[in-house]
Coordinates of C-alpha atoms and ligand atoms in Angstrom, one line a residue:
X1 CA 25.9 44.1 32.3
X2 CA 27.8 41.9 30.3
X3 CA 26.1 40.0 27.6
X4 CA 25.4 36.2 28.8
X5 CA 24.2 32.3 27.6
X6 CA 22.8 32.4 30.9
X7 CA 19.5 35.3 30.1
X8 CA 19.0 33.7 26.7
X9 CA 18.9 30.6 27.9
X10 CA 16.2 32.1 30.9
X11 CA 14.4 33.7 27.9
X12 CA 13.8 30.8 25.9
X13 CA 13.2 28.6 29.0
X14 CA 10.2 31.1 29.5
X15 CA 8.9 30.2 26.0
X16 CA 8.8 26.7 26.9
X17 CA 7.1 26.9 29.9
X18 CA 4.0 28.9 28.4
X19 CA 4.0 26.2 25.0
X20 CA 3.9 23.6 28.0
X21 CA 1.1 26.1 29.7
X22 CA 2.7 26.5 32.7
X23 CA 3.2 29.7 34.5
X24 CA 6.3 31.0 33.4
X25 CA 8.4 33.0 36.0
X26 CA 8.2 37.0 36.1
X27 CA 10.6 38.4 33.8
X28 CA 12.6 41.8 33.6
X29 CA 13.9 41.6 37.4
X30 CA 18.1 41.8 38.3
X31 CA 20.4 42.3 41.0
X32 CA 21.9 45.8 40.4
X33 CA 25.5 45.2 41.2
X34 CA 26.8 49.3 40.7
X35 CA 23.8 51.3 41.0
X36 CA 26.1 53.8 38.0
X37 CA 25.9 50.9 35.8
X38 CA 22.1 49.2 35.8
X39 CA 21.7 46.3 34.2
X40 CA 20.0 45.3 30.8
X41 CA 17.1 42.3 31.2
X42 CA 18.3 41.3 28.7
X43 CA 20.8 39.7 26.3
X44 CA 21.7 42.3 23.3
X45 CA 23.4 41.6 20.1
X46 CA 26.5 43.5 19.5
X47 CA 24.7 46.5 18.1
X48 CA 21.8 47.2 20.6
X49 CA 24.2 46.9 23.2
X50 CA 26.8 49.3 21.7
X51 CA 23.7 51.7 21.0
X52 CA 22.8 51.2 24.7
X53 CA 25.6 52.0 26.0
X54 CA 25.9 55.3 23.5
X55 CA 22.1 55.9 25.1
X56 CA 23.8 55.4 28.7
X57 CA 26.3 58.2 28.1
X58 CA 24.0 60.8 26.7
X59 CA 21.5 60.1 29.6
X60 CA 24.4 61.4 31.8
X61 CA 26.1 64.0 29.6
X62 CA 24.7 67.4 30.5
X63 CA 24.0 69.6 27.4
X64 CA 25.8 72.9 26.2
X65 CA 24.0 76.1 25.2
X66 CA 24.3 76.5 21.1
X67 CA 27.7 77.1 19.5
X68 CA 29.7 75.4 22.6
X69 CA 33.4 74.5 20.2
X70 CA 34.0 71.8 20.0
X71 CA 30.3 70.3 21.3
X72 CA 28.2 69.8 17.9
X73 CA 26.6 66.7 19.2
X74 CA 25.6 67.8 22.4
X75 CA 25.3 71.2 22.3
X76 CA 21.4 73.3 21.8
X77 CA 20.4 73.2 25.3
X78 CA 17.7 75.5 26.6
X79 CA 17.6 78.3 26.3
X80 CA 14.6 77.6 29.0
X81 CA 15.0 74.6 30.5
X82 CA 14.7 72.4 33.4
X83 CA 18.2 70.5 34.2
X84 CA 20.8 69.7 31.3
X85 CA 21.0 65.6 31.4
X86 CA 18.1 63.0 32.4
X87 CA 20.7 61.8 35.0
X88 CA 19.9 65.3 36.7
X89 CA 16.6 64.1 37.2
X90 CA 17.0 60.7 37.1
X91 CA 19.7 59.2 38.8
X92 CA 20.5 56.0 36.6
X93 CA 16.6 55.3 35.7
X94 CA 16.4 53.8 39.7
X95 CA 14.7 56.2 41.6
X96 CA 13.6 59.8 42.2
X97 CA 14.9 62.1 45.3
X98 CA 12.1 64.3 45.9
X99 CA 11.8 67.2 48.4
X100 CA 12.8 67.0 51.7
X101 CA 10.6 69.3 53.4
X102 CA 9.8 73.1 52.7
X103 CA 11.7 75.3 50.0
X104 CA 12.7 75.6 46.4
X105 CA 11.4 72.1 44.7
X106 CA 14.3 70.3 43.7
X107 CA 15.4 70.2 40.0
X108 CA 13.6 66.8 39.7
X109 CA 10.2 67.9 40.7
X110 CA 9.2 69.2 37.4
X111 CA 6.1 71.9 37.1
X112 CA 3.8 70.5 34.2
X113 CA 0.7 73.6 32.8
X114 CA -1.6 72.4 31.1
X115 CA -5.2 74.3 30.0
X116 CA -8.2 71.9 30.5
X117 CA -10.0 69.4 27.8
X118 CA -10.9 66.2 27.4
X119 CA -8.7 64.0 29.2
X120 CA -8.0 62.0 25.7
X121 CA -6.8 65.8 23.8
X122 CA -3.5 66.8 22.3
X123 CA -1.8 68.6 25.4
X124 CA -2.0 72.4 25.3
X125 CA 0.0 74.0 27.7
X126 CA -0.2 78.0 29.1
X127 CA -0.4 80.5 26.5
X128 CA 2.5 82.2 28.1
X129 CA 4.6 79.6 29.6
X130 CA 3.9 76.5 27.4
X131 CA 3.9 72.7 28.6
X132 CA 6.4 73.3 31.3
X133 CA 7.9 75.8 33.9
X134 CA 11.8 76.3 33.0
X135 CA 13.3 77.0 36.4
X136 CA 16.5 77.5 35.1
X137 CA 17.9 79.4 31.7
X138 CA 21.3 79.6 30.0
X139 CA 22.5 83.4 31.4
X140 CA 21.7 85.5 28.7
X141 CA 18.1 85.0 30.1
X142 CA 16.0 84.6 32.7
X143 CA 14.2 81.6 34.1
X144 CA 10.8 81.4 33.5
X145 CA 9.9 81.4 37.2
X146 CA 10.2 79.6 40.8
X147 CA 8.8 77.1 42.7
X148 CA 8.3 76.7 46.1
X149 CA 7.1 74.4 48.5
X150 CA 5.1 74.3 51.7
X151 CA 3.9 71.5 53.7
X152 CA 1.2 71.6 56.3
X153 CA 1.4 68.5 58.3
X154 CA -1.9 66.3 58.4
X155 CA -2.7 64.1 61.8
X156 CA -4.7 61.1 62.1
X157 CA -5.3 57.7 63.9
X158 CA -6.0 54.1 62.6
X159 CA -9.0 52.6 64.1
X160 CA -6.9 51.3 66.9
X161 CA -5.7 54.0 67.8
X162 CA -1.9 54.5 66.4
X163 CA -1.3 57.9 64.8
X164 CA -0.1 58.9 61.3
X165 CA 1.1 61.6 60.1
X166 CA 1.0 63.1 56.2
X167 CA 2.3 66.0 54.5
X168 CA 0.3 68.1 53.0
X169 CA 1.7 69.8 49.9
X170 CA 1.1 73.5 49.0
X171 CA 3.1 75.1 45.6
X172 CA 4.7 78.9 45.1
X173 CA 5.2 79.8 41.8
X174 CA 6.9 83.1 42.3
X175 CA 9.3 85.4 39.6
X176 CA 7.2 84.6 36.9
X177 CA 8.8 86.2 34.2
X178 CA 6.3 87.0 31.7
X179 CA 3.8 87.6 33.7
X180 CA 0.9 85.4 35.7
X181 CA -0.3 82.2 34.2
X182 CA -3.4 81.5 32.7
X183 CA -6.4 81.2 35.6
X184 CA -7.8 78.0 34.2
X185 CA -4.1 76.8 33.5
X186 CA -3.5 73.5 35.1
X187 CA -0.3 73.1 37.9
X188 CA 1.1 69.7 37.5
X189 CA 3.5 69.0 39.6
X190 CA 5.2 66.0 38.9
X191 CA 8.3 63.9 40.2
X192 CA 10.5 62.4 38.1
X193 CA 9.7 58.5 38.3
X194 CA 12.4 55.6 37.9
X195 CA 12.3 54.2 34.6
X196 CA 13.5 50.7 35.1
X197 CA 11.0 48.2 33.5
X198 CA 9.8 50.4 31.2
X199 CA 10.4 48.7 28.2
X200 CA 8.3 45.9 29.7
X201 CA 6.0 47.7 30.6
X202 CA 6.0 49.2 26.6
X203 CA 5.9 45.2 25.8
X204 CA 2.1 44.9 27.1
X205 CA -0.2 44.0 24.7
X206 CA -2.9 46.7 24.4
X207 CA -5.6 44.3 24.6
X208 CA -4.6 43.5 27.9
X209 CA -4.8 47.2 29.4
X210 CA -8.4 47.6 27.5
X211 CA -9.2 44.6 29.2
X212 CA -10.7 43.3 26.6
X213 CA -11.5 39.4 27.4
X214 CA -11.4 39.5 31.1
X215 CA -12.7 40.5 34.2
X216 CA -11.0 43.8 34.8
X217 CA -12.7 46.4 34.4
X218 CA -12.0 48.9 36.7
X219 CA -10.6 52.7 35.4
X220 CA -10.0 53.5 32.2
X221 CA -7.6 53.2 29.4
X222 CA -5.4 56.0 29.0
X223 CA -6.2 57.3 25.0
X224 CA -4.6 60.2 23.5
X225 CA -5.8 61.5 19.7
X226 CA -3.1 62.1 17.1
X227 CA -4.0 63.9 14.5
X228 CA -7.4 61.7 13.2
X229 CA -6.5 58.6 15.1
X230 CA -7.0 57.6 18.7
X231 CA -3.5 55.9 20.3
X232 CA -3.1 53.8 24.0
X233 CA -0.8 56.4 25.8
X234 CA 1.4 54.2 29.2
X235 CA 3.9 56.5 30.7
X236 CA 3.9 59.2 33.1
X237 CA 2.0 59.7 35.9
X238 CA -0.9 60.3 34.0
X239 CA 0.0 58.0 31.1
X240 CA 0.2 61.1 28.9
X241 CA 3.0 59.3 26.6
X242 CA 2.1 57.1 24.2
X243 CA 5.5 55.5 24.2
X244 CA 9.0 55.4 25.5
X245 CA 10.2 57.3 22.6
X246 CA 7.1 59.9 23.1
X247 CA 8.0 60.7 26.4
X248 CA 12.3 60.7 25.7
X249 CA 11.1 63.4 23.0
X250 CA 8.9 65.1 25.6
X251 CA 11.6 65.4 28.0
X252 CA 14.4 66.6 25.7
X253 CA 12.3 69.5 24.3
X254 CA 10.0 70.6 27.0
X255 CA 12.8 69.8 30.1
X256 CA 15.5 70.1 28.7
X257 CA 14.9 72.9 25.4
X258 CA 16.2 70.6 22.7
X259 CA 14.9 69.8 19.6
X260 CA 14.6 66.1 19.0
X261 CA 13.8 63.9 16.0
X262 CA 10.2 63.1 18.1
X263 CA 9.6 66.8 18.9
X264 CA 10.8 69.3 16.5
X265 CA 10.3 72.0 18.2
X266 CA 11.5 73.4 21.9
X267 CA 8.7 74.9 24.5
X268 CA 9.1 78.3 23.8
X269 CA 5.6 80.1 23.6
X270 CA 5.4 83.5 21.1
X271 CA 5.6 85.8 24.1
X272 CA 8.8 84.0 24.7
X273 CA 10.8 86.6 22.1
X274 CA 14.3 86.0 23.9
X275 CA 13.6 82.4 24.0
X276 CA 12.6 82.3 20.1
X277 CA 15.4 84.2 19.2
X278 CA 18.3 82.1 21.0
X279 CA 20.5 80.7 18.1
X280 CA 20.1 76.9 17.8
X281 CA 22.6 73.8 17.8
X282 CA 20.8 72.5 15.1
X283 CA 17.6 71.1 13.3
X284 CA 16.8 69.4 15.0
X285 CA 19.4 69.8 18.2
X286 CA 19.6 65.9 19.0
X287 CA 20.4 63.8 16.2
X288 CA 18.5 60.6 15.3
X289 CA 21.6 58.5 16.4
X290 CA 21.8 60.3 20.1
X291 CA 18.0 60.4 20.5
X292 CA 17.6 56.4 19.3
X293 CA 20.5 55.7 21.7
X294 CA 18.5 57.1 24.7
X295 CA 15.4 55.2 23.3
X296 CA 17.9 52.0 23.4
X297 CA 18.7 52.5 27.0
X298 CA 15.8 52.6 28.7
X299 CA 14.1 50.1 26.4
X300 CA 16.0 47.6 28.2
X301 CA 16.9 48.8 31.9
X302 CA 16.4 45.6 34.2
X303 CA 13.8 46.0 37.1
X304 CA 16.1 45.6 40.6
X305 CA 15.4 42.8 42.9
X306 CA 14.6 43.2 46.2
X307 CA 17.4 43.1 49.1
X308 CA 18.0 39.7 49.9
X309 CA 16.8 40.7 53.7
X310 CA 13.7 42.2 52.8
X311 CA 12.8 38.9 50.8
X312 CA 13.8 36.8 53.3
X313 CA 12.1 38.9 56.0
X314 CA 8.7 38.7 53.8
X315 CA 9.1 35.4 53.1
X316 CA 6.9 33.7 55.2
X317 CA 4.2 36.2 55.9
X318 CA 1.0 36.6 54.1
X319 CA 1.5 39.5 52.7
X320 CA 0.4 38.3 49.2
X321 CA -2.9 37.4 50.5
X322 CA -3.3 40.9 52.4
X323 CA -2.4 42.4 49.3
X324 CA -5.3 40.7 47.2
X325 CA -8.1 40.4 50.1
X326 CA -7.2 44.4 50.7
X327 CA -8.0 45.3 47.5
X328 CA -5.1 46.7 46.5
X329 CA -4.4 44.1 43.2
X330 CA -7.7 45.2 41.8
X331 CA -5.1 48.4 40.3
X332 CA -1.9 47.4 41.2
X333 CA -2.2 43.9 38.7
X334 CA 0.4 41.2 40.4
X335 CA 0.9 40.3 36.5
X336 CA 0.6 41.2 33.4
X337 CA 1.7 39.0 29.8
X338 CA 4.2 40.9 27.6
X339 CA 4.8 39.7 24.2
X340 CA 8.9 40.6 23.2
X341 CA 10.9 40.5 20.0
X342 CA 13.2 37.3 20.5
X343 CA 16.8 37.4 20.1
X344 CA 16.9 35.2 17.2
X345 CA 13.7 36.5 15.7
X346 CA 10.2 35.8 15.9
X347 CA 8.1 36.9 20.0
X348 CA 8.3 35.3 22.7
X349 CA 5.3 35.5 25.5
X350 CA 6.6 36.2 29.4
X351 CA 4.6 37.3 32.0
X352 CA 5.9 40.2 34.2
X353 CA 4.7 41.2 38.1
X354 CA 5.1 45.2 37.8
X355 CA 1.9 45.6 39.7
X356 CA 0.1 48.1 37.5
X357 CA -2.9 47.5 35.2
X358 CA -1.6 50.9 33.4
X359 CA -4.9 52.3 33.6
X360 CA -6.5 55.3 35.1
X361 CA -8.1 55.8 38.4
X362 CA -9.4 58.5 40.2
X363 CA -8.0 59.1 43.4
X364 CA -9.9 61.6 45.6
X365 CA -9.7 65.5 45.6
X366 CA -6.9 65.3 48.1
X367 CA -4.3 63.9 45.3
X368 CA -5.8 65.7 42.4
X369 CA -4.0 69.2 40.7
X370 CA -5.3 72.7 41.4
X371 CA -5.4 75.5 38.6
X372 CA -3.7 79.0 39.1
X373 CA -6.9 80.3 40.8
X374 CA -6.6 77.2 43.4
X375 CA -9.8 75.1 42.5
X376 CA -9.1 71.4 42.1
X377 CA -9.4 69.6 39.3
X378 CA -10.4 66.1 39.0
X379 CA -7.4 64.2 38.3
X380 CA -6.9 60.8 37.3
X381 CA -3.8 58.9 37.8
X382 CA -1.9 55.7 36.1
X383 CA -1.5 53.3 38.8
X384 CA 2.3 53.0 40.0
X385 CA 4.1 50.3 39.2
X386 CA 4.9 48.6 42.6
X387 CA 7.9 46.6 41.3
X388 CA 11.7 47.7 42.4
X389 CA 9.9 49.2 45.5
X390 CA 12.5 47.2 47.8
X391 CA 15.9 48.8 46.2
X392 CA 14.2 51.6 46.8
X393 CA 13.6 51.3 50.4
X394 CA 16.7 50.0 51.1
X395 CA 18.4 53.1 49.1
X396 CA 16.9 56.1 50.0
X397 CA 17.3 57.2 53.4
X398 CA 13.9 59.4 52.8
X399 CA 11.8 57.7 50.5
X400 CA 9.4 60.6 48.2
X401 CA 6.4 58.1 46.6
X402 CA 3.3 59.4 44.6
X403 CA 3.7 62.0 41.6
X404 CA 4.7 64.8 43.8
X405 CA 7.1 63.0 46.2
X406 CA 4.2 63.7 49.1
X407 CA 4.5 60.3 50.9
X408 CA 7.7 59.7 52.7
X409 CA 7.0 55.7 53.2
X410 CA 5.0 53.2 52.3
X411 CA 2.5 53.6 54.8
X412 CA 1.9 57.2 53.7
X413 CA 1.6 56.4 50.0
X414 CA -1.4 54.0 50.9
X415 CA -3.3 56.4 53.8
X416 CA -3.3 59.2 50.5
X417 CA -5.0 56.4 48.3
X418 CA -8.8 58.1 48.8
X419 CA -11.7 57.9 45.4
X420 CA -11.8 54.7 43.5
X421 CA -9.3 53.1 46.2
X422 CA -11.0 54.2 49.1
X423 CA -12.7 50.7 50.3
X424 CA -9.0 49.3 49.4
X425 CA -7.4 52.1 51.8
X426 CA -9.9 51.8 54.9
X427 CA -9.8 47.8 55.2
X428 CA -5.6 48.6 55.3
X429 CA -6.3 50.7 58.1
X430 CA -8.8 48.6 59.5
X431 CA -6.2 45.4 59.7
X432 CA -4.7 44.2 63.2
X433 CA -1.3 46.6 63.5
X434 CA 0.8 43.2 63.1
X435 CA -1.1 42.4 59.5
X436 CA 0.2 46.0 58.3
X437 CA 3.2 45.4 59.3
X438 CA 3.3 41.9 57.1
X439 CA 1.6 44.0 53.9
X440 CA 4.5 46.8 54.4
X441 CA 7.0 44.3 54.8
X442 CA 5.9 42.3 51.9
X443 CA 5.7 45.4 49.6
X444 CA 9.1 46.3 50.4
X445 CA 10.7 42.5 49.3
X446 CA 8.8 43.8 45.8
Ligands
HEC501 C1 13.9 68.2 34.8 C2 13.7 66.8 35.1 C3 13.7 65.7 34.1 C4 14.6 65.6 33.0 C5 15.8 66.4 32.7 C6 14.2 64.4 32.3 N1 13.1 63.8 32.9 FE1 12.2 62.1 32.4 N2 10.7 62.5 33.6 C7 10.6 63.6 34.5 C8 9.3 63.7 35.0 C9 8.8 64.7 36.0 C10 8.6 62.6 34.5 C11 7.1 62.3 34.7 C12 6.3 63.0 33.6 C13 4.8 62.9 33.8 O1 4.4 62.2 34.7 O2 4.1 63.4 32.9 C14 9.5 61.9 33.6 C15 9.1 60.7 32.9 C16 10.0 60.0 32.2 C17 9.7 58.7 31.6 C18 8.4 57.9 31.7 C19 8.6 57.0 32.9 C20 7.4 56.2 33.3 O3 7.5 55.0 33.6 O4 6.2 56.7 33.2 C21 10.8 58.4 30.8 C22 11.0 57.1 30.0 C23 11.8 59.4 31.0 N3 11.2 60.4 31.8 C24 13.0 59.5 30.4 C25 13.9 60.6 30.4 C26 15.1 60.7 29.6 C27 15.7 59.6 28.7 C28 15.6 62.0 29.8 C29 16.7 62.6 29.1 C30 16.6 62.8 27.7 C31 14.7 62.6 30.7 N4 13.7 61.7 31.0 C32 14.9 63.9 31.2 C33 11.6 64.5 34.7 C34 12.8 64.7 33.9
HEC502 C1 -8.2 52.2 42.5 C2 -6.8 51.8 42.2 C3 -5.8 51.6 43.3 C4 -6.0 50.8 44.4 C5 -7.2 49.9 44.8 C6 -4.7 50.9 45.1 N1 -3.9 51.7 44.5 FE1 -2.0 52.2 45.0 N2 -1.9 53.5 43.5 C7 -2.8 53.8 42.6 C8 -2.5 54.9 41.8 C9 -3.3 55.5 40.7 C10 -1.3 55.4 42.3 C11 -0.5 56.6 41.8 C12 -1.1 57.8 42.6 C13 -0.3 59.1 42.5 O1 0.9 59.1 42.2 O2 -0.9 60.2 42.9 C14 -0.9 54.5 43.4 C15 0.3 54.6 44.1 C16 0.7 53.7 45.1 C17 2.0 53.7 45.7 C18 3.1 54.6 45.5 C19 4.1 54.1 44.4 C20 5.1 55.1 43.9 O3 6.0 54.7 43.2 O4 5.0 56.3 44.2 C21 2.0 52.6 46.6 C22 3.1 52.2 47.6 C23 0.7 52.0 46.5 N3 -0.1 52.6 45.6 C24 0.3 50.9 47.2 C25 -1.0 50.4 47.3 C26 -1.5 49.5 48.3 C27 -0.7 48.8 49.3 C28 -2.9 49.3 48.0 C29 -3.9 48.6 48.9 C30 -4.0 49.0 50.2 C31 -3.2 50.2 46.9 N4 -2.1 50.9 46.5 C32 -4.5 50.3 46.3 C33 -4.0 53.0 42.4 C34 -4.5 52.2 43.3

């Protein structure tokens, strides 16, 4: 993006509008240009936007194992580890290509273990494995283990009589290398999600996801304890971050084996001797600059409008009013305020439409994890932003929605909506056929 008058001015437009007490227009949302290059929603001074674009070419740098010549900044990957560069995963913040069908899970469908507790405890992962399943390893080791994916297809009919069909998802971990996991140890498998919008979505005020002062009430607040203090954790599927840099820190030690300014040490467990004993690429592997650069990147990655068609095509229906009267807006919030630093200094109030309310909600046993011994485990899931939904529909040839990349449309990500958004889910399939279509067709001009 190239810095403009034209943002600021929008920005400080924004600020007048809400001293006047009008509704000031959603904020965050671009036309992505070159899908290699996203744009910022934002203007930057000079050095946030040179530190962005440092955090830009780390996120697609893959790293080197320890020692690389010539590689000092980048080198300490793995030795376990999931894929060497977020881009692996992540391709340019924008989406997530999940699995296609049956076989190996793709590199960007990441196997989370976690042993149960309170949903509000530090994370403990398998005693053998740790937080995370390394599929892949620099050579002088193995990987940790395999996954593998089956799906058994699911049939069904609306209420007037048109079929569905769902994918049913079944995971093989096989090769594990130090033997089998915990019984009680928690599979998590998890896509990677886009990451557009995030820092607006790190700009909510916490007030506003408690609830406190209004109406909402429905889930919960996503807490996590550190140390003797409780925090308000946002991102992941399961809002098990507390914070942009949280998760960055997560990612680089646990996916990627590198120690990180945020997370000092890398996801080997102590029956992990080869993995202990790799030599490092230093302490800790990323340096503050790299691992702030990252942070500066996604911080400010613009939310991508709609195609012009599928706006256009939406337009006119009433697919905002199916939207509310379904039920659906009771989770996915059609705004939310943020409060921002302003260029100049000082905050500036916006209001943004990523239709989430960044709380928890439990959606039925179908959606929820099983442990190594098979038995679900109630799960309870942040609900997904809606916003950039469009660019992704009219990108992907096979769309892969909810955490595991199950629902291959829009259509299937709503039948899979069961628990808390059951009532919200049956009056969807109880519409006309021609209302769906309006509510589908409005969700893809989001
Ligand atoms: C091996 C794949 C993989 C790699 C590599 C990876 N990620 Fe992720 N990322 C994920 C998955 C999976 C999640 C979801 C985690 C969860 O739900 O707990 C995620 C979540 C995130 C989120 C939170 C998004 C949200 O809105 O909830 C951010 C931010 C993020 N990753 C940034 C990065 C950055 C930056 C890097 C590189 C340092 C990176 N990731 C590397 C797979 C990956
Ligand atoms: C009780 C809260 C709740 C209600 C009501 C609800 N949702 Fe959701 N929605 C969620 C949660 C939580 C997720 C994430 C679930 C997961 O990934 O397993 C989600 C995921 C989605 C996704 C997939 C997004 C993605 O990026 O993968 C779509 C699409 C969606 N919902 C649309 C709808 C529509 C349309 C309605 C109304 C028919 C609706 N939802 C009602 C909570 C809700």
């Amino acid at each position: 993006m190239k810095p403009g008058g034209q943002r600021l001015l929008a920005l400080c437009l924004c600020c007048a509008a809400t001293a006047a007490g009008a509704t000031p227009p959603p904020l965050g949302v671009e036309v992505f240009v070159n899908s290699r290059d996203p744009p910022f929603f934002r203007m930057l001074d000079p050095a946030k936007l040179a530190r962005a674009r440092l955090g830009h070419a780390v996120f697609n740098t893959p790293f080197v194992p320890a020692g690389t010549p010539g590689a000092a900044r980048i080198d300490g990957l793995g030795p376990l580890f999931n894929a060497p560069s977020c881009d692996e995963c992540h391709n340019e913040g924008a989406d997530a290509r999940g699995p296609r069908g049956d076989g190996p899970a793709p590199q960007n469908l990441v196997v989370q273990l976690q042993l149960p507790g309170p949903p509000d405890a530090p994370l403990a992962g398998d005693p053998r494995y740790g937080q995370e399943l390394n599929t892949a390893s620099l050579p002088s080791l193995r990987p940790e283990g395999s996954v593998t994916i089956r799906y058994q297809t699911l049939h069904g009919r609306y209420p007037d009589g048109t079929p569905w069909e769902l994918r049913d998802p079944q995971y093989l971990l096989s090769n594990l290398r130090y033997g089998p996991l915990a019984a009680h140890t928690i599979i998590k498998p998890r896509l990677a999600p886009p990451l557009f919008g995030d820092g607006l979505l790190e700009a909510v005020p916490a007030t506003v996801i408690l609830g406190e002062g209004s109406s909402v009430t429905a889930g919960l607040p996503a807490w996590r304890w550190i140390g003797t203090h409780r925090e308000l954790a946002r991102f992941g599927w399961q809002a098990t971050a507390l914070s942009i840099r949280d998760q960055i820190g997560k990612a680089m030690a646990f996916e990627m084996g590198l120690t990180n300014p945020a997370y000092p040490h890398d996801d080997c467990t102590s029956v992990e001797r080869d993995c202990r004993a790799a030599p490092n690429g230093g302490t800790p592997e990323v340096s503050a600059q790299l691992f702030d650069a990252v942070i500066e990147f996604v911080r400010w990655l613009a939310v991508p409008a709609a195609p012009a068609a599928a706006v256009a095509a939406a337009a006119h229906g009433q697919g905002a009013e199916l939207f509310r009267q379904v039920g659906c807006a009771a989770c996915h919030r059609p705004q939310l305020p943020v409060v921002l630093s302003a260029p100049g200094g000082g905050h500036v109030s916006a209001v943004i439409s990523p239709y989430t309310d960044l709380r928890l909600h439990d959606l039925g046993p179908d959606l929820a994890d099983r442990d190594a011994s098979g038995e679900r485990v109630r799960s309870l899931w942040r609900t997904a932003p809606l916003w950039g939904l469009g660019y992704r529909v009219g990108r992907e040839q096979q769309l892969t929605l909810l955490h595991d990349g199950r629902a291959r449309s829009l259509e299937e990500a709503i039948l899979w909506h069961d628990g808390e958004a059951r009532n919200a889910r049956l009056a969807f399939e109880n519409l006309p056929a021609k209302q769906r279509r309006v509510l589908l067709g409005w969700l893809a001009a989001r």
